[in-house]
Short mmCIF file of C-alpha atoms in Angstrom, two decimals:
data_model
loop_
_atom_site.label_atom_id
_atom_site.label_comp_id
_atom_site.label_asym_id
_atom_site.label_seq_id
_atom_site.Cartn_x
_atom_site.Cartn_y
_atom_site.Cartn_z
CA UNK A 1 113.04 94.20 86.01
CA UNK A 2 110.27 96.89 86.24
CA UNK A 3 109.59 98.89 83.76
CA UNK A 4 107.42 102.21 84.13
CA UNK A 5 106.22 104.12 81.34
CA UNK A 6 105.60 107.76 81.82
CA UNK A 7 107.94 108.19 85.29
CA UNK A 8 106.73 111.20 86.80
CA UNK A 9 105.16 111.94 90.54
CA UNK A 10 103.54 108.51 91.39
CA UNK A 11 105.89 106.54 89.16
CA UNK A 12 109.29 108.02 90.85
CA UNK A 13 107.65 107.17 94.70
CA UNK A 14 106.86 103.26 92.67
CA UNK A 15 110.76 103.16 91.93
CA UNK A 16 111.74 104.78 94.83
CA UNK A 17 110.04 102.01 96.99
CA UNK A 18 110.92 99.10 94.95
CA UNK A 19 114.20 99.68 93.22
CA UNK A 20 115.66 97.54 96.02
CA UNK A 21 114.06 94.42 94.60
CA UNK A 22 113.92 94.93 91.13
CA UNK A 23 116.22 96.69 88.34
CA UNK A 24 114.20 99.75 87.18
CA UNK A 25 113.65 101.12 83.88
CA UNK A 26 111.95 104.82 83.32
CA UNK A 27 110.51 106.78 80.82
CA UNK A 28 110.48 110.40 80.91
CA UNK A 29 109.30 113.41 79.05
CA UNK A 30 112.55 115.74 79.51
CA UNK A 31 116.35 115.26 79.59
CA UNK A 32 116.09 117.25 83.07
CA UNK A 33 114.44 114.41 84.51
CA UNK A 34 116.79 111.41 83.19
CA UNK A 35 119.20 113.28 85.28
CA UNK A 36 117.00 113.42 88.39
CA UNK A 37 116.45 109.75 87.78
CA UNK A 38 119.90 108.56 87.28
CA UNK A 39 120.43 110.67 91.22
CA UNK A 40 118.41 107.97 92.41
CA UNK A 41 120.09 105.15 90.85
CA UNK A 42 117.62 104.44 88.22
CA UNK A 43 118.76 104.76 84.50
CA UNK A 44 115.56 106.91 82.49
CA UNK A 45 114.76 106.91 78.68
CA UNK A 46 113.06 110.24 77.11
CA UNK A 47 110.49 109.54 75.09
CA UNK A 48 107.61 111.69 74.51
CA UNK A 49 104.25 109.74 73.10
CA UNK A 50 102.39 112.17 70.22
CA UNK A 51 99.21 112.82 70.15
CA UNK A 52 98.14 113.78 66.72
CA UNK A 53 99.00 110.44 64.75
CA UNK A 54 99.07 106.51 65.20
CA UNK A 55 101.58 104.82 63.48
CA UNK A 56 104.35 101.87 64.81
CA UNK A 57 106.46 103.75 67.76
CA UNK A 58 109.75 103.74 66.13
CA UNK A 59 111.81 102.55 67.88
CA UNK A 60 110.49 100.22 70.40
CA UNK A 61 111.55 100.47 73.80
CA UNK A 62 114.69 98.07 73.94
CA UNK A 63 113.78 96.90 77.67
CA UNK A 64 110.41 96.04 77.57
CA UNK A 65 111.00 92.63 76.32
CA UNK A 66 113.37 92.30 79.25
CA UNK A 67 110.55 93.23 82.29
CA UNK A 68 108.80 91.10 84.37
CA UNK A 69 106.12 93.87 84.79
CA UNK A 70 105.36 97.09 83.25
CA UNK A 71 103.90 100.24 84.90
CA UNK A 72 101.68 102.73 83.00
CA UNK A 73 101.45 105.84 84.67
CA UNK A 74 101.32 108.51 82.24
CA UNK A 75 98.56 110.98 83.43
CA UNK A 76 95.47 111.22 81.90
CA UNK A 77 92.01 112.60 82.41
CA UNK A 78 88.76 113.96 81.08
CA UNK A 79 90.42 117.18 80.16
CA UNK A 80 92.02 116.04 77.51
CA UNK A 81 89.98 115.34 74.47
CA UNK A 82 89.36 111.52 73.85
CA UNK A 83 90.49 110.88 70.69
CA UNK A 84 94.09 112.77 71.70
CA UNK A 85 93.86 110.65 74.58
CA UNK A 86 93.82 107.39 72.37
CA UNK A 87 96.31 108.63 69.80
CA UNK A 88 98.82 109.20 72.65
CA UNK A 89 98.01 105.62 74.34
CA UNK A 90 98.04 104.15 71.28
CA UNK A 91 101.59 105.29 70.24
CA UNK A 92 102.52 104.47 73.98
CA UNK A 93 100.88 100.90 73.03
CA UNK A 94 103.40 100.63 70.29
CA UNK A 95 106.21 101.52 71.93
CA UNK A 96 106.02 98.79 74.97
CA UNK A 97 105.34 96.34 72.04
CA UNK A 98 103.99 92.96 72.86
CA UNK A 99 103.81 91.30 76.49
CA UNK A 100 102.67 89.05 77.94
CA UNK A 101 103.51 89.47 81.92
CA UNK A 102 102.32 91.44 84.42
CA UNK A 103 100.69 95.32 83.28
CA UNK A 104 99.71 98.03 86.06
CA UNK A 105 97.62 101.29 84.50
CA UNK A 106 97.30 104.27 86.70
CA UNK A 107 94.05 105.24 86.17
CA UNK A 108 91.71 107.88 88.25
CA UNK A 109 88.50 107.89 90.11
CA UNK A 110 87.64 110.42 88.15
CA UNK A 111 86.28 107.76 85.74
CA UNK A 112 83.17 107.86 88.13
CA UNK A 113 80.09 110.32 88.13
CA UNK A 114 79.87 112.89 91.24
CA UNK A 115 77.09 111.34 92.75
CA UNK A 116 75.56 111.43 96.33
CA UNK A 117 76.81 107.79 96.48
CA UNK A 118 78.98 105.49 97.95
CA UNK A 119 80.52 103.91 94.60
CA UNK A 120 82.34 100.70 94.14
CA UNK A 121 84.18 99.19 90.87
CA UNK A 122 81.14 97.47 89.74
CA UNK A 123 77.72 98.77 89.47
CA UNK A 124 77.32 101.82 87.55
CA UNK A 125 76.02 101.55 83.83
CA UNK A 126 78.85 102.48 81.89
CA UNK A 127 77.10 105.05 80.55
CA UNK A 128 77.78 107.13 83.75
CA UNK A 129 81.34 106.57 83.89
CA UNK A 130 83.77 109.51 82.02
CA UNK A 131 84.07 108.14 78.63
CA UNK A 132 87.89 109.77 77.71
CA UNK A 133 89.16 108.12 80.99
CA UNK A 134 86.74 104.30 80.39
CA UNK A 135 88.24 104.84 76.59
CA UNK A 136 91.95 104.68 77.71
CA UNK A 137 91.14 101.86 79.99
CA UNK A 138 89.62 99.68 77.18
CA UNK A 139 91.86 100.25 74.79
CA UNK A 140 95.15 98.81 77.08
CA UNK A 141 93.15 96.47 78.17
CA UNK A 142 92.84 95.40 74.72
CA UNK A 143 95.88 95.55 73.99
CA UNK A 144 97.02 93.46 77.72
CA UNK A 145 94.12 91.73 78.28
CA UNK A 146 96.12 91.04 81.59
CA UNK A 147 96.65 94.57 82.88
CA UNK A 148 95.38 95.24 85.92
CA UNK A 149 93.59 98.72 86.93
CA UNK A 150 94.35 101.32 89.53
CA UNK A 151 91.80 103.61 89.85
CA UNK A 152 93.26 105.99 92.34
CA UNK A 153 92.14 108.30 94.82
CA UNK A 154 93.22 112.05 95.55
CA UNK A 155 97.23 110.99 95.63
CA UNK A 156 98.78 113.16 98.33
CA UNK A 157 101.85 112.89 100.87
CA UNK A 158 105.08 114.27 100.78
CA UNK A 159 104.55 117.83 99.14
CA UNK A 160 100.78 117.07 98.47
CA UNK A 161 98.50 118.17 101.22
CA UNK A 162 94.99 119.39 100.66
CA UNK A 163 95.86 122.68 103.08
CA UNK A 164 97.91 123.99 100.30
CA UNK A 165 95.09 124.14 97.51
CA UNK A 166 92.27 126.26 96.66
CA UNK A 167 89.51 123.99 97.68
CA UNK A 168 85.50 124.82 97.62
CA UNK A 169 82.66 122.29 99.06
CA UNK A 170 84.55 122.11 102.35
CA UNK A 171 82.01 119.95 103.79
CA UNK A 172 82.10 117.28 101.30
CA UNK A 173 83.88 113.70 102.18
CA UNK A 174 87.61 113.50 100.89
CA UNK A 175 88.83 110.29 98.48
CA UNK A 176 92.44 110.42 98.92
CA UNK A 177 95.07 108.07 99.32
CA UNK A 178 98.44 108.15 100.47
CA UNK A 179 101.27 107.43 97.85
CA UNK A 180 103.11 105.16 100.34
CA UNK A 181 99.52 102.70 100.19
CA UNK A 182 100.01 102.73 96.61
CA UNK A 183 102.96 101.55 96.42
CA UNK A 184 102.23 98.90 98.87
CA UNK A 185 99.40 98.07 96.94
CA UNK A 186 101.56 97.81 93.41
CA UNK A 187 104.38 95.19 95.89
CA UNK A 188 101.52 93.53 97.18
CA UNK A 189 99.84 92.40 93.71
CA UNK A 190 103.18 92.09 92.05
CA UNK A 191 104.04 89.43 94.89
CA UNK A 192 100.78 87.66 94.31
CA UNK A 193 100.94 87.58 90.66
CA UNK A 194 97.30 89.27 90.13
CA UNK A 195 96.53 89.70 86.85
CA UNK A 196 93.20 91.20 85.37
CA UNK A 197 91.99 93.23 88.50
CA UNK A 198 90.26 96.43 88.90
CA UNK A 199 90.51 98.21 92.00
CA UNK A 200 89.40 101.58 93.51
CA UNK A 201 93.14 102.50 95.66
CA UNK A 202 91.28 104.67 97.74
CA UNK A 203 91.62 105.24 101.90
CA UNK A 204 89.19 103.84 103.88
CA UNK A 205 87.62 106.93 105.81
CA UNK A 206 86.42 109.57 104.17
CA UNK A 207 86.14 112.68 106.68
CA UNK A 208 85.48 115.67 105.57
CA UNK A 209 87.57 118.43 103.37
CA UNK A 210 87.26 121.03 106.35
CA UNK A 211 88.75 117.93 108.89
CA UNK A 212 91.29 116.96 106.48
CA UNK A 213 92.36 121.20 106.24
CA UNK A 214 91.86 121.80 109.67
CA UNK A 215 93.94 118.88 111.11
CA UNK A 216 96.68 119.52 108.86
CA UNK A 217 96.62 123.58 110.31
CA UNK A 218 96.52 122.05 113.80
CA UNK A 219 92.54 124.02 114.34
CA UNK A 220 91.17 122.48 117.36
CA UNK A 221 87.35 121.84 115.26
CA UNK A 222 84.65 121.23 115.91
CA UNK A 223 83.88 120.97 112.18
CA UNK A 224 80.62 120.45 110.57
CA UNK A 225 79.33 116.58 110.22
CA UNK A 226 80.26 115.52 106.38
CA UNK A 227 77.14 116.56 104.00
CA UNK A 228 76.35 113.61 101.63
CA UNK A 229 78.10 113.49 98.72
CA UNK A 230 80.41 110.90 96.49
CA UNK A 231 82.39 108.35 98.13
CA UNK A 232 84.48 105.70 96.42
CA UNK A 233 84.65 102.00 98.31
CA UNK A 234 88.12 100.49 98.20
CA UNK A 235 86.52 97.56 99.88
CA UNK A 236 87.10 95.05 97.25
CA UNK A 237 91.04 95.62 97.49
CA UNK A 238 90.83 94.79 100.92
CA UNK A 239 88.79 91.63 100.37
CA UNK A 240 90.53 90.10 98.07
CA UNK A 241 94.31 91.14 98.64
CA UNK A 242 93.84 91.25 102.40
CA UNK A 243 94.89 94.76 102.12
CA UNK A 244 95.48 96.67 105.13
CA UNK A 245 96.14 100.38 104.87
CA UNK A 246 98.88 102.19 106.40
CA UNK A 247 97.26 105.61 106.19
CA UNK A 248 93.58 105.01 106.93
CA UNK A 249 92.67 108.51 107.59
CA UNK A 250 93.10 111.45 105.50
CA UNK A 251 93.11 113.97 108.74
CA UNK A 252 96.72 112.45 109.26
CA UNK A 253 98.02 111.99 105.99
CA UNK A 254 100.84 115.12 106.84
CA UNK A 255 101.38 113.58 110.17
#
């Protein structure tokens, strides 16, 4: 069984691609979406983690005890003040209870400074990195000293392209990964068994905002070569799961 905590974007494309080899559990914020879950064949559980207290989640979620891997993807980010941040992980924390098998956390690459820089997982002093989004990572890993760590890129496919948002710096490089590589990427480490990792889920090439918008409006270019500016290196997840992507290049992401 997989369970996944906080079932919303990412998490339904995770259940969509592996409900056919494993009995999936969901959390969800709104009755509305138990319904949209239970469409697709996977039964959903509201639950809605507070922020402003941290006391024993009562009750405990009846099928985490059952899972052979939970999936953390309730959103979080820098925009959020820290200590709400930990308050509503921490009531999460309760709630999944104890275990002792496999953890995934959803984190961001927003966790890293916007530097001129090609960045990898290692590296930086942590003193760069965001502290609301390295605070949320420490404290599961804390709690799952197992859990691995999916720092992940711009998510788009599907109804995400980058043609349909308000975007500035056009000449920047791009960080994105498709949601299908994620999901291969959650399979892939599942199958292994990997335990403990950190890894930047991030596409290989990194053209340029103005490339990625201007393929995806069918503009015949040229564009202007890719100024310097912050690139994050999902090398290590290719080294050490063998990882190829599917969807190396952002341009073709709509394709």
């Amino acid at each position: 069984m997989l369970g996944i905590i906080g079932c919303g974007w990412m998490g339904l494309r995770v259940a969509r691609a592996l409900k056919e080899d494993y009995v999936v559990r969901a959390t969800v914020t709104t009755a509305a979406k138990v319904d949209a879950l239970s469409r697709e064949g996977i039964e959903g559980t509201v639950v809605q983690f507070p922020e402003n207290c941290m006391e024993a989640y009562d009750p405990a979620w009846e099928y985490a005890p059952l899972a052979d891997c939970l999936l953390i993807t309730v959103p979080f980010s820098s925009r959020t003040p820290e200590a709400l941040l930990l308050n509503r992980f921490g009531n999460l924390l309760h709630f999944t209870g104890p275990f002792h098998k496999q953890v995934f956390l959803t984190s961001s690459i927003g966790i890293y400074p916007r530097i001129a820089a090609e960045i990898e997982e290692e590296g930086l002093n942590d003193a760069l990195l965001d502290p609301s989004i390295l605070s949320v990572e420490r404290l599961v890993k804390r709690y799952y000293p197992q859990v691995n760590i999916l720092r992940l890129g711009g998510l788009m496919g599907d109804d995400r392209i980058l043609s349909k948002y308000k975007i500035t710096g056009l000449a920047e490089p791009v960080n994105h990964v498709h949601y299908k590589d994620v999901c291969r990427v959650i399979k892939c480490m599942m199958h292994e068994g990997v335990t403990g990792a950190t890894y930047n889920v991030v596409a290989p090439l990194h053209p340029s905002k103005e490339e990625v918008v201007g393929s995806q409006r069918g503009l015949p270019g040229p564009f202007e070569a890719v100024s310097a500016g912050r690139v994050i290196s999902s090398e290590k997840l290719v080294r050490e799961l063998n990882f190829v992507f599917s969807y190396p290049d952002p341009r073709f992401f709509h394709l």
